[in-house]
Each structure stands twice: as C-alpha cells, then as structure tokens.
C-alpha cells in the first residue's frame, strides 16, 4: 500500500488485442507495461504514440519504450517500461515480439478541468452541466441575463448547441457556415464576433466558475450551405458516388408520387391527400408496386444487355486466332457491375465465357454455344431482378413505416395532409433544378456538371453498424429506404485521408480550431455516425489548442464494446447517459449504481495495482435536448425526485434548460424560435419572461447541484442504491476516509399523482449511524396562480407547480419525517428508524449521517495506527493517548525481533502442523477452511477478493456476522510465547478498535490491518535472507518465502539431537518438563501431506531441497544443523530416507547419502568459511550397524570421518536386511524387498544396488493393488546403477579428491577387504574409472553399429543417456526419463558437450511440460500422465497410482533440466546461450503465475499431463520450490 504515487500495471500477453477495452487513467499516474507469462523470455518492444515530455502529440509518430529491470537479474518477472502520464487524450500502444506485431490497445487519460480566478481544479465527478439551445439566447448582449439562470441554479458547466450560422431549416444542428457566427446574435448597429463570444466564455470561467462547451458537427452541413455548392466534391453526389444513382431515381419517383397525391391525383385509387387509415396505407403499397416500380425498372442498373453481350460473344467465337485459356475451376461467370451505373451497362468477363462455353466444330455449334451463353446471362439477370425485388420490398416497408409514424401514430408529429412542404416521405437527395418529368430528370444523372449537385442527405439508420459508413459503396441503405433522413442536411464525404477531399478537411479543421480556441470542451454531435479517422484528426487539432479539452458524446451503438471503440480512439472524457431511458424508478436507481462509484465498505486498493478495464465515465443527464418532455412522458411531479436521483450518481451530471422551469413540452431544436427567460430576483411566478428561485424547481436544483459538487469534491466515492418500494429510491454516497454518508430518499412520480393511485403508507426506513442534519427536504407542490399558457416570446414553464424547500435543518424540524427512533443493532451500531408522514410523490429528503460518535473515534484511531503502513489513512485519522501501550511501538520494530522460524508460525502452518499444537485452520462456514492457520491463509483469500471488491464473499459475511475470525487471528498468536505473542497482542489491540466500528466496514479495515502487518512481516523475512534474495526480483522473493513456509519448529523435535559440544544450537524451554531442549528447524518435504509427525522429514527430500531452500536463501546455520543431525543417523554407510527422529529411521534408499554429500559440498562452497563444517562434531546415534540408539554426546566424531565411513562402506559393499522387516514397517513390500544391497563395480566405479522387489531411488512407487495384482512390485525398481546416483557419486569423489590434494580432507583413498586381503582404492582411481566408463556405457549412440552397445535390440531412442545401467530388466535401462539431467548438473565433466546438447533437445521435445518434466517418454508403452492414487481397477499399470513416476510431470526435475541446458548452452556458443536464456525465462514465467495464483503460495509436487492439476499432489513441495530457485540463481 506504501508510497502515494498511483501506478497501474498493464500485463502484455501474446496476441492480445485490446482495442475494444477501455483503460482510463488520470494525469499524474504512472503506467507500467510488464510482460505476461506468454511473453517472458522473449524479445518484446513496446511502442506508443504518447509523446516525449515537452513534445506535441502526433498520432502517427510512435516511439519505443526502454525496459527497466529493478533487480538487474536475468528474470523478467519485474521488468517494466513506463509512461508518466501528464497529458490528456487517447494514446495508442502496441508491442512487437521480435519484428512481429503481437498485440496492442489504447489508453485514455482524463483531462484536468480548471475554473475561477485561482484556476482551481473542477473534478469530472463534480460537473453539473446545463444545455442551452444557442438560438434561443437572443442577441449576445442579452446572454448574460439569460445564462445567469444557470449560475443561480448552481450549474458549473454550460453546453451550447452550435453558435454558427444556421441553415434554412433553422435546426440547431444544420449549419450553413461552420466558420461564421450566427448573425442573429448581432444587433443592426453592432456585429458580434467570435472574440466577443470568447470574452463572455472567459468571464463565465473566471467570475462565475462556469466552463463552456459547444457542439462540433462533422457529419453534415446545411443543404443551402454556399460552400458546398462551390465544392460539391465534399458531399456524396452522383459523380463521386455513382452507386447512389438507382436510389436517386427511386427518390425522385417517390417525390413525383408525393406531389401527385398532394394534388389529389390518386384519390380514385384510394389515396387522398389526408391519409387517415390502414386501407389508404395499403393503397399506397399497391400503387408503388403496380405504378412506380414497373415504370422505373431499377433492376436495369444491375443487369447486362443480353443481345449486346451475345453479339460480342459471337464475334469472339468466330475470330480465327482466339486462344483458349484453361478455365480456373473456381471462376464462374458472374455479372461485373458497371462502375458508372448505367441502365443495362453491366458486363461479364468474356475470357471466363470463352473458357466455359467451348463449341465443337461447325457453324451450328457456334449457334448452340451462343444459346447456352444467352441462357446463362438471362439467368444471371434474373438473379439481379430477384435481389432488387428484395430491396424494393424493404423500401416499401420503410416508406409505409415512415408515413405511419408521421401521419397516423399517436406518438408521432401527425403532419396532416400531404403537401410539397410535408411530402409523403422526406427526400433523400437534393434537387436544385427546375422540376421536369421523371425521364428528363433521369438524363441528368449522366451529366457530371449537373449530377455533382445531386447530393445525398444525412440521417441515421436504426440498428446499423456504426463503424460502417452507410453512404459508401457496398451499402444499400439509400436504395432500401432504411435511412431516417434529415432533409435539411447534406452528408459530408471525407474519404480516407485529407488528400481525398482537401477543401473539406481544411474547412472542418478551421471550424474545429475556432471552437477549441474559445471553448473548454466539445460535444461530438452524432458521434456514432462520424467516421472515426475524421474525428481523430479533428480532435487532435483541437487538443493542440486546448490540451485539457473536455469531450462528451452520446453514442447509440447498443453495445459497450462498440462504445469503447469510440471512447478509446477519440479519448472521449464522458459519455452522455440518459435517465429518460429508465422505464421505472427501479431502473433509474440501477443506472445510478452502474455509472459510477464503488460499493460502500469497499477494500482499500494499493497504489500499485493492475490496470483494470473500465466503463466510460458518465455524464448522467436527467434529460437531454433530444429527449421528449418528461412532464408529458411521466409527470411534472417527477422532475424533482428524478433530478435528485441522477445527481446522486458518482459521475458528472446534467440537465437541459427548461427542465427546472417545468416547461411542459419538448423545446424543439428545429422549430423553437422564442427566447429563454431571464434571471430576475423580483419577478412573480406568473411572469413569463423572468425566473428566480420561486420558479419551477430552481431552488431545489440549486441545492441539489451544490450537494453533487460537494460529494464529488470531498471524495464520497462509495455508492449504495436501495429500492425502498416501487416508487422510492434511496441513494447513499459514502466517504471512505471520514465515513460520513449522505442519504437521499426520493419518491418518484412517473405517473401523475392527480390521476394515479399512490399509497399513503410509506415504509419505514432504517439508516445506520447518527443523522447530523437534514441537508435538504423538498416537495413538489401546487400553488395558486394562473395555469400554464404558452407565451409567444419566452419559453415559459408551469407557474402553478413549484418546489417547497428547506435546507440544513435538524431532524425534529423536518416536515417530511414524522418521528425518528434509535435502535441499536450491536454494542456499537446505531440504527435510526425513520417514519415518514409527508413523503408525497415528487418529494425528496437528504440526510447527512455520521457514524455513531463512539465508532467514529474508533475508526479515527484505527486510521491513525494504519498510517504507519500507508499515507492513504492520514485523512480521517485521530491520535489517541489512551490506546494500548503496545500500539505506541511501531509494528515494524516488533516484527524486526522475529526469527524466520517464528515467522513460519505467524504466517503459515497447515492443518496437520497446527493440530500438533492442538489447534487447526479457521473454517469459513458455507465455504471452506483456510489453507494456513497463519496470516497467509487469510491473505490468499483477501488477495482474490480485494481487486474485485467481492464484499458478498462468505469470508466477508463471516467477518460481518461476528468476531470469531478476528479473535482467532490474535488469540492463536497470543497463546504462544515471546515475540509471537507480542505480535498477537499488537493485533488484539488493533482489533479492539476494529470491533467498535459498524459491521459493514469491518472487512475493509480487517484487510487494511492484515495487509499492513503481512507486508511488514514479509520484509522482516527478506531482511534475514541472503543478498540474492534481498536484491532479487519479486519472483525470487516470493519463492524464497517457501523457506519460511516449509522450515519450522514443531511441538516435538523431529531431528535427532545434535552434539552438546556444537556451538550455536537453538534451545527452548519445554513447557511441560520445564527443561531446556534443542529446537532445530526441520524442513518439511511438502504440504499438506508431509508436514507433521514422522512423515515430515525425509533424507532424500531434505537434501534435494536444502541448497535452494536454505543455502541460497542464506540460512546457513539451519542448513548446518540439518546436515549434522542426519550425519548422526548414518548406519550401514547410508543416510535414512524416512528419518523418524532417527529411532524409527528406514535405511531403504540408495540415493539419500549421495544427496547429503552433495549438500555438504554445496555448503562448503556457498557458506563463508564453509569448510569448517568438516570438523564439526557429529553425535553418532549408531556408531556400529547393530548398536542401540545412543544419546547425543556419547560418541562424537568430526564430520569428515563420517563422510569417509560412508565412502568406505560403499566400496566394501553393503548388505543387510531391514530391521523389523515385514508388514509392521511396510504393508505392501514383498519379503525380498527388505534385503538391501549396495556396492561399487570394480571395473567401472559405478555405485549399483537394489533388486527387482525394492526401489531405492526417488522413483519409489510400490504397487498396492490386489485387484490389479501389482501389490509388492515396484513400478520403477531402477536397480543396477541409476544415472543420477552415478553422477552424484562422481561429484562427491571429485570433490573429496580436490580436498585431499589440498590436505583439507585427510583421506586420499578408501581401504576395503577383498577375499581376506586389505585393498586400497584411491579417490583418483575411482574418479578416473567413472569418468572413463560413463559415456561409453550410458550414452545410446546415434551409430547403430557402436560396439559399446550390448543390447542394440532394446534401443528405441538414440542420442540419449540411459536411465540406468545393469538393471535386472535390461529394457528399463533404455527408457527415456529426465534423471540424466541431474548427473549433468552435478557432474557435467562426464558429458561431451555435443552429445549432452542433443540429449537435452530430445528431453525438451519429449519430456518438457508446462510446469514439470514427464517422468517417462510418452512413446513408452506404459506411459500414463494422469496420477490417481484412489483408483483401484484391473489395470496393472494404473491401479492405486502405480504410474506415479511413469508419466506425471514432476516439477523439481525441470530445475535440473533448465540448469543443464544453461550450462551446456554456454559451451555451445553465445547464440545458443541467448536462446536458452529465453527458454528458461519463458518456462519459469509459468511457475511465477502458478505461485502468484496458488492459495498455498507454493509450487506443487507434480502435475498431470500437460500441466493439468493433480488433486493427489502436495500443493507446495520443498524440492519444487528449491529447484526453481536454484535455476534463477544460476541465471
């Protein structure tokens, strides 16, 4: 949570195209691009058009970002490149993988709006906007008196419809000249200029604190614009868009029909000028089908002239020298559209025709051929006829739909008789010529000097794809009459780039620059139909002049994905959302919740967090200037409650001039010519030209706007919407820092209360906390004045309805609340029960609510103590002296005293570990138990819930329902001793305050306390580890926590006691005997299955994991103690597998001793003065094979002597039968399996051993199924010389040889008895024997005739290393398994580089899985990659998990595979090495993802095939974590 800078992380994933995803950021944020798992280890470059600081933005200019790697290590988990966002707009990024584009998207940075003389910031959520139709403001010198109404009503932003010269229709959006100010604003003696407008806008900004925005209309211009006549290429005309000719012909035919209907010429056919019923509509349909369509024959524009084509074809056939080309079977004869769209002007490809219709010899054959050709052309023409028929059907339907809406529909304009002014249907094209007959008119379409003036009107198409331009070729919208047309405007044709229509682009750019010079923002009119590339270009020009341009738009795409395309590409700041789209109060409330804010009681998000997809910021309007009048649609009584509901949304809010004055009709953007009212404090309600606080709901609006701005400015970002009943909506806005709430209760009146029934009974309301005041109560009431009469000059509202308001009163003064009682829900939760008496439809009441004072203090103190973790909690914090003295100590100081073993108890411990102490993990009812008893158990769940704010999770339910979990966390630690108990007491003291706050806030603060403590404890852990960890990447650090997770001290000592003469051994006081006892850390093999009791410690697992878990992390003392404790249990020259505290040890494995020796070697090399361990005393438990277990200190030996004994015993040969052999120690083993044999081959020096009834290596699965008859048979005996044991023994012998040469190790040889004689074998000789024989006997040559190969018939893969040599089942030697990679890492000198590399390539191809290595070649007949230990069936190879090591993918081996590849790639050369580093990073990125997502925060023992989850695996395994850490260390 730490530092205050807001950083967002965007993870890049291969092929992830996020163009439709909205990412919103603020100026001042840092955006970091990081590599997702699919890209780690690959060469990735991020490019963006976000400019360098100080440079201007150029959309086409991209730059690449520099990667930063904080840990400077070869590990991509923390690598990032960043942008410091200081500029508003839409910016694109994409990334290349190598040279290929692999993904990308957009980011939108919000503008910062400023107002006032001091230029203070106006947050977007504080915007309260009001729309004015500019033409209704009158001359410019009167604007101030009219705009003052907005100022006095509390608005801080004004939206003007365009201020330009209007077209003939006088519609606000049909502009005759985009560059000229509307002359209506001037007086005869004073011409107004744009500068005059600019001065007024500046005054409003500085003196009134009001920003001004206006529309930009890019889609169309007025049909009477002078400039379009000079530049007809700027429109879609019949020269540049000949595909519109058929639609134009239809349009003219319908115009002539309309004129005839108007003149009564169709009366006999059943269509009079006044259309009143369905019968007349059907007559129109009949006329169009029978008179119009046959007359205009539209299909001819799409057909071929048959006789002309046949003649041409005949001519070609009769030419003597024609070449017959082989036809492409895919090419069939089809009509090629005439680009000029002339009647019967289409053609066909004669080459295809000649290749399709081939004559035999003779003239008759040519005739026959022409007949076939003619028949085919007629078929093709007929298909076109059918297609046009479909278009005509749609055209008739659309035509009649339009007539119905305009003439008959109840909700339509009811235009009356058909006239030339109100034709049957709106014309789709301009016709600036004298009228003539239809056929004469048609001749014009082929005369360019006339046709260029026949231009298409603009409009909109219901349900159309907004990204498709409906006037371009390929669209039939005009022909099918699907356009809802604006007959006063011509659609503009930009083309794809400025060069396509230079005048139009330049003209509109100038228009944009005028707008951006004088206004702080723009509304993109008709945004969804504006070509994106045009809007981008224009807005780029606008932002050059006004960098913090506020851009609003209304989108009617019907899809959030499509909305996002516009928002991201154009950098739209706010999308207009309409409350009028809600059909009832429930839906209106839902919209409030949808458009902003987070739930009340949300978790505190860290400053550094993933960038989450957002929905567009909303400008939520109770009514827009396009909406129908709500007084008509709902009722006048609803104006107040709906405006209250909308204003409570946590986003920008807005309205339209006329709403507050209760104007009872829609103010038409086309026909309204009256002026708005002026502000006059002394006016009376019946004045039609003036308004003041007594008019309409203006006084209430002023209070509502003031409240909206306060809530936005003071951070009331949490929202709760409660649908009290069908009409009452309560919206709560809550501040998460001061925990104050504002609750607005609105009773809507969608139906008129005078004519509809509303119940007098209003349900009681419960408001949690203490009501400080009633901020506002307002009721819509009637007053005794004349009723509404439309004024001729002013746009007047209803004088007889107003809002009675009272502000900032006490609850007992309220006229709406009958009484308020106080009920308590818990010891510290007050609930105020409100009973209403006058909450009539059209009323609102707003309460300001604080927490109960006691809870307010508690939350303040909590926040005060949380500031040590994050400055976020400074606001609303309260220092208190009376708190528990332990809280005066910084938590970091308490934490700094903890050891890593104590941190294991605080953070981790699974169920069985905890049960040893008589406890257990916390169980969440209706869900599950936590994975750990310690804090990690809780943090894993919280980390899942926090980003999603999942407050409905059973975990949160449990916290809100009671203190059980809270007490569990602190009590569990207090019951222990020392610093652990101190941590518990600190938590208990914090929880003392936590329990005093309202239950709904507990999850959020519980999380804040825990995350603060948890992150501090993790830092404490890392500070005690090696510099590799401390300076490592996040991945390294999180892996290293595996060391804390798996290494702990249990209730019972699991390790045999160390020699009393050994220094620095940890001791504790036994709570029962009160005696001092050793308490060494032990390493659990894995959780949860190998975590406690005698099954916690295993020789093999411990020493495979020890280097990564303890040495690399810097825990040298714990490593030393474990090495020496195991050394004390040496017996028969072996280290036990199951340790069983030494007394129950089983010496049934051949490899543990060699892993132990490898660890001693690693210890000596990694630890400063590590060689000292060789002299450390070892207390021998079994000085002889048969001695009883001796107590510590009885027989002590230096470690080097114990090592020598192990070597001697191996050379001598080891043979014994396990003690207590039989079912009491192993219920599955056959009798022979208890016989242990180990030795060294005299010829080769290889260690060998085992028999076919036991399994002495790590692949130790013993059959358990009677049904499948595999009980007592090992799945993988691996007897003979197992490859990893040969490698480990070679490593040990080489090392001892080096030490003996330096006289650090006092023995140069081993001495054994052979046939009664004493024989010595020097380490030098033993080392040489292995070196000379290894490749000879283990390498499976690529040469089939290699004489070293004793069993060529068993070879099935070449160029690999055998898994063993000399197995009792010889074919087992030849199985491809990953064990040879272990030998490569510990004894690389045994391998020839080229051979090693090839073998590794085979392993990569055949064995490498997503997280682990397949334990057997998938081509092997017994391979099975799914481990199911519970399955018992007849399958010998599967029953009872017999295939444990026959395919499932084990993680620890991947570390050895990758380390071997790294080692040999260096020898193969720099290029191979670079590729290998990529591979390693890429493979490990998957482990990073698993580690981060796993609730266990570990890496599993194994997965099923292809990385699938295996339910029988340990969830976190020591050697898995260790081997990945070792790989990162090697990187």
Short mmCIF file of C-alpha atoms in Angstrom, two decimals, residues 261-488:
data_model
loop_
_atom_site.label_atom_id
_atom_site.label_comp_id
_atom_site.label_asym_id
_atom_site.label_seq_id
_atom_site.Cartn_x
_atom_site.Cartn_y
_atom_site.Cartn_z
CA UNK A 261 -51.03 12.64 -54.02
CA UNK A 262 -50.92 16.26 -52.76
CA UNK A 263 -52.74 17.37 -55.91
CA UNK A 264 -55.42 14.65 -55.39
CA UNK A 265 -54.48 12.68 -58.49
CA UNK A 266 -54.63 9.36 -56.60
CA UNK A 267 -57.93 9.94 -54.85
CA UNK A 268 -59.71 7.45 -57.16
CA UNK A 269 -57.05 4.87 -56.37
CA UNK A 270 -57.83 5.25 -52.65
CA UNK A 271 -55.09 7.69 -51.59
CA UNK A 272 -56.38 11.21 -50.71
CA UNK A 273 -54.02 13.97 -49.56
CA UNK A 274 -55.01 13.36 -45.93
CA UNK A 275 -54.04 9.85 -45.00
CA UNK A 276 -56.06 8.57 -42.07
CA UNK A 277 -56.31 4.76 -42.09
CA UNK A 278 -54.76 1.40 -42.90
CA UNK A 279 -56.80 0.96 -46.07
CA UNK A 280 -55.18 4.05 -47.55
CA UNK A 281 -51.78 2.75 -46.48
CA UNK A 282 -52.45 -0.50 -48.37
CA UNK A 283 -53.44 1.52 -51.44
CA UNK A 284 -50.10 3.32 -51.32
CA UNK A 285 -48.35 -0.06 -51.22
CA UNK A 286 -50.37 -1.19 -54.28
CA UNK A 287 -49.58 1.99 -56.23
CA UNK A 288 -45.85 1.71 -55.58
CA UNK A 289 -45.77 -1.93 -56.69
CA UNK A 290 -48.02 -1.51 -59.71
CA UNK A 291 -47.21 2.01 -60.97
CA UNK A 292 -43.85 3.12 -59.69
CA UNK A 293 -41.55 0.09 -59.69
CA UNK A 294 -42.55 -1.16 -63.17
CA UNK A 295 -42.09 2.37 -64.53
CA UNK A 296 -38.57 2.96 -63.12
CA UNK A 297 -37.24 -0.59 -63.65
CA UNK A 298 -34.43 -0.24 -61.10
CA UNK A 299 -33.12 -3.72 -61.83
CA UNK A 300 -31.75 -2.50 -65.16
CA UNK A 301 -28.97 -0.63 -63.31
CA UNK A 302 -27.64 -4.02 -62.19
CA UNK A 303 -28.15 -6.07 -65.39
CA UNK A 304 -26.36 -6.94 -68.61
CA UNK A 305 -27.70 -6.02 -72.08
CA UNK A 306 -28.32 -9.57 -73.33
CA UNK A 307 -28.32 -9.01 -77.10
CA UNK A 308 -25.20 -6.82 -76.94
CA UNK A 309 -23.35 -9.41 -74.87
CA UNK A 310 -24.36 -12.29 -77.16
CA UNK A 311 -23.20 -10.38 -80.22
CA UNK A 312 -19.85 -9.64 -78.60
CA UNK A 313 -19.52 -13.29 -77.61
CA UNK A 314 -20.39 -14.48 -81.14
CA UNK A 315 -17.77 -12.12 -82.60
CA UNK A 316 -15.08 -13.53 -80.33
CA UNK A 317 -16.06 -17.11 -81.12
CA UNK A 318 -15.78 -16.55 -84.87
CA UNK A 319 -12.35 -14.91 -84.70
CA UNK A 320 -9.96 -17.48 -86.13
CA UNK A 321 -6.96 -16.83 -83.93
CA UNK A 322 -8.53 -16.86 -80.46
CA UNK A 323 -6.50 -18.53 -77.72
CA UNK A 324 -8.45 -20.81 -75.42
CA UNK A 325 -7.22 -20.26 -71.87
CA UNK A 326 -7.70 -23.10 -69.38
CA UNK A 327 -10.55 -22.01 -67.12
CA UNK A 328 -9.85 -21.65 -63.41
CA UNK A 329 -12.35 -24.12 -61.94
CA UNK A 330 -13.09 -21.63 -59.14
CA UNK A 331 -14.00 -18.83 -61.61
CA UNK A 332 -17.63 -18.84 -62.67
CA UNK A 333 -19.42 -16.41 -64.93
CA UNK A 334 -20.82 -13.50 -62.91
CA UNK A 335 -22.10 -10.01 -63.59
CA UNK A 336 -19.49 -7.24 -63.34
CA UNK A 337 -21.19 -4.09 -62.06
CA UNK A 338 -20.90 -1.06 -64.33
CA UNK A 339 -18.95 1.49 -62.21
CA UNK A 340 -21.00 4.30 -63.80
CA UNK A 341 -24.32 2.58 -63.01
CA UNK A 342 -25.88 2.97 -66.49
CA UNK A 343 -29.00 1.01 -67.33
CA UNK A 344 -28.03 -2.40 -68.76
CA UNK A 345 -24.42 -1.22 -68.52
CA UNK A 346 -23.08 -4.24 -66.62
CA UNK A 347 -20.78 -6.76 -68.31
CA UNK A 348 -19.36 -10.25 -67.89
CA UNK A 349 -15.78 -11.50 -68.21
CA UNK A 350 -15.61 -12.80 -71.81
CA UNK A 351 -12.46 -14.84 -71.03
CA UNK A 352 -14.38 -16.88 -68.50
CA UNK A 353 -17.28 -17.12 -71.00
CA UNK A 354 -14.97 -18.41 -73.75
CA UNK A 355 -13.40 -20.92 -71.40
CA UNK A 356 -16.81 -22.08 -70.13
CA UNK A 357 -18.77 -22.39 -73.42
CA UNK A 358 -16.50 -24.17 -75.90
CA UNK A 359 -18.02 -25.05 -79.33
CA UNK A 360 -17.37 -28.22 -81.29
CA UNK A 361 -16.68 -27.72 -85.00
CA UNK A 362 -19.06 -26.06 -87.46
CA UNK A 363 -21.38 -23.03 -87.50
CA UNK A 364 -24.27 -24.88 -85.83
CA UNK A 365 -22.00 -25.48 -82.85
CA UNK A 366 -21.34 -21.72 -82.57
CA UNK A 367 -25.10 -21.02 -82.53
CA UNK A 368 -25.60 -23.65 -79.85
CA UNK A 369 -22.81 -22.14 -77.81
CA UNK A 370 -24.31 -18.65 -78.10
CA UNK A 371 -27.67 -20.02 -76.98
CA UNK A 372 -26.12 -21.55 -73.86
CA UNK A 373 -24.32 -18.29 -73.17
CA UNK A 374 -27.53 -16.28 -73.66
CA UNK A 375 -29.42 -18.59 -71.32
CA UNK A 376 -26.75 -18.13 -68.63
CA UNK A 377 -26.81 -14.33 -68.95
CA UNK A 378 -30.60 -14.35 -68.67
CA UNK A 379 -30.31 -16.46 -65.50
CA UNK A 380 -27.80 -14.00 -64.03
CA UNK A 381 -30.04 -11.05 -64.93
CA UNK A 382 -32.95 -12.84 -63.30
CA UNK A 383 -30.94 -13.26 -60.07
CA UNK A 384 -30.30 -9.50 -60.03
CA UNK A 385 -34.01 -8.89 -60.63
CA UNK A 386 -34.83 -11.01 -57.57
CA UNK A 387 -32.24 -9.17 -55.46
CA UNK A 388 -33.67 -5.77 -56.44
CA UNK A 389 -37.11 -7.15 -55.69
CA UNK A 390 -35.98 -7.83 -52.08
CA UNK A 391 -34.61 -4.28 -51.85
CA UNK A 392 -37.91 -2.92 -53.17
CA UNK A 393 -39.88 -4.88 -50.60
CA UNK A 394 -37.79 -3.37 -47.82
CA UNK A 395 -38.12 0.08 -49.43
CA UNK A 396 -41.94 -0.15 -49.44
CA UNK A 397 -41.99 -1.33 -45.81
CA UNK A 398 -39.73 1.54 -44.72
CA UNK A 399 -41.75 4.05 -46.74
CA UNK A 400 -45.01 2.95 -45.11
CA UNK A 401 -43.40 2.83 -41.67
CA UNK A 402 -42.37 6.43 -42.16
CA UNK A 403 -45.84 7.51 -43.37
CA UNK A 404 -47.42 5.73 -40.42
CA UNK A 405 -45.14 7.48 -37.89
CA UNK A 406 -45.54 10.95 -39.41
CA UNK A 407 -49.28 10.82 -40.17
CA UNK A 408 -51.04 8.18 -38.03
CA UNK A 409 -49.03 7.23 -34.94
CA UNK A 410 -50.23 8.52 -31.56
CA UNK A 411 -46.67 9.46 -30.51
CA UNK A 412 -45.78 10.91 -33.95
CA UNK A 413 -45.93 14.53 -35.21
CA UNK A 414 -49.30 13.96 -37.08
CA UNK A 415 -48.32 16.14 -40.06
CA UNK A 416 -51.77 16.24 -41.70
CA UNK A 417 -52.33 16.33 -45.48
CA UNK A 418 -49.52 15.58 -47.89
CA UNK A 419 -48.13 18.85 -49.31
CA UNK A 420 -44.95 19.89 -51.02
CA UNK A 421 -43.71 21.22 -47.66
CA UNK A 422 -44.69 17.98 -45.89
CA UNK A 423 -44.27 15.34 -48.61
CA UNK A 424 -45.25 11.71 -48.27
CA UNK A 425 -41.67 10.91 -47.30
CA UNK A 426 -38.60 13.04 -46.77
CA UNK A 427 -36.42 13.38 -49.84
CA UNK A 428 -33.09 11.54 -49.72
CA UNK A 429 -31.31 13.80 -52.24
CA UNK A 430 -31.08 17.48 -53.09
CA UNK A 431 -32.54 18.66 -56.41
CA UNK A 432 -31.54 22.28 -57.06
CA UNK A 433 -33.14 22.44 -60.54
CA UNK A 434 -36.50 23.26 -62.09
CA UNK A 435 -38.93 20.37 -61.94
CA UNK A 436 -39.44 18.27 -65.06
CA UNK A 437 -40.69 14.82 -65.95
CA UNK A 438 -39.04 11.86 -64.28
CA UNK A 439 -37.47 10.61 -67.54
CA UNK A 440 -35.98 14.05 -68.32
CA UNK A 441 -34.66 14.26 -64.74
CA UNK A 442 -33.02 10.88 -65.13
CA UNK A 443 -30.98 12.08 -68.10
CA UNK A 444 -29.16 14.47 -65.72
CA UNK A 445 -27.55 11.71 -63.69
CA UNK A 446 -25.04 11.07 -66.50
CA UNK A 447 -24.14 14.76 -66.98
CA UNK A 448 -21.30 15.42 -64.48
CA UNK A 449 -21.87 19.22 -64.37
CA UNK A 450 -25.45 18.58 -63.20
CA UNK A 451 -25.07 15.26 -61.35
CA UNK A 452 -22.46 16.71 -58.98
CA UNK A 453 -25.23 18.86 -57.43
CA UNK A 454 -27.49 15.89 -56.75
CA UNK A 455 -26.32 15.21 -53.18
CA UNK A 456 -27.33 12.68 -50.53
CA UNK A 457 -28.90 13.91 -47.31
CA UNK A 458 -27.68 12.64 -43.95
CA UNK A 459 -29.70 10.81 -41.33
CA UNK A 460 -29.45 7.74 -39.18
CA UNK A 461 -30.10 4.03 -39.63
CA UNK A 462 -31.74 2.04 -36.90
CA UNK A 463 -29.64 -0.90 -35.67
CA UNK A 464 -26.83 -0.23 -38.15
CA UNK A 465 -23.14 -0.97 -37.55
CA UNK A 466 -21.83 2.46 -36.52
CA UNK A 467 -18.34 1.61 -37.81
CA UNK A 468 -19.72 1.22 -41.35
CA UNK A 469 -20.45 4.33 -43.44
CA UNK A 470 -23.92 3.82 -44.87
CA UNK A 471 -23.32 6.09 -47.89
CA UNK A 472 -20.26 4.25 -49.18
CA UNK A 473 -20.38 1.63 -51.96
CA UNK A 474 -21.48 -1.74 -50.63
CA UNK A 475 -24.29 -0.25 -48.57
CA UNK A 476 -27.87 -0.29 -49.92
CA UNK A 477 -29.36 1.92 -47.22
CA UNK A 478 -30.49 4.66 -49.64
CA UNK A 479 -31.96 2.16 -52.11
CA UNK A 480 -33.77 0.21 -49.39
CA UNK A 481 -35.04 3.49 -47.87
CA UNK A 482 -33.67 2.48 -44.43
CA UNK A 483 -32.38 5.97 -43.67
CA UNK A 484 -34.30 8.11 -41.22
CA UNK A 485 -33.43 11.20 -43.15
CA UNK A 486 -32.67 14.80 -42.19
CA UNK A 487 -33.85 16.59 -45.31
CA UNK A 488 -32.14 19.86 -44.33
#
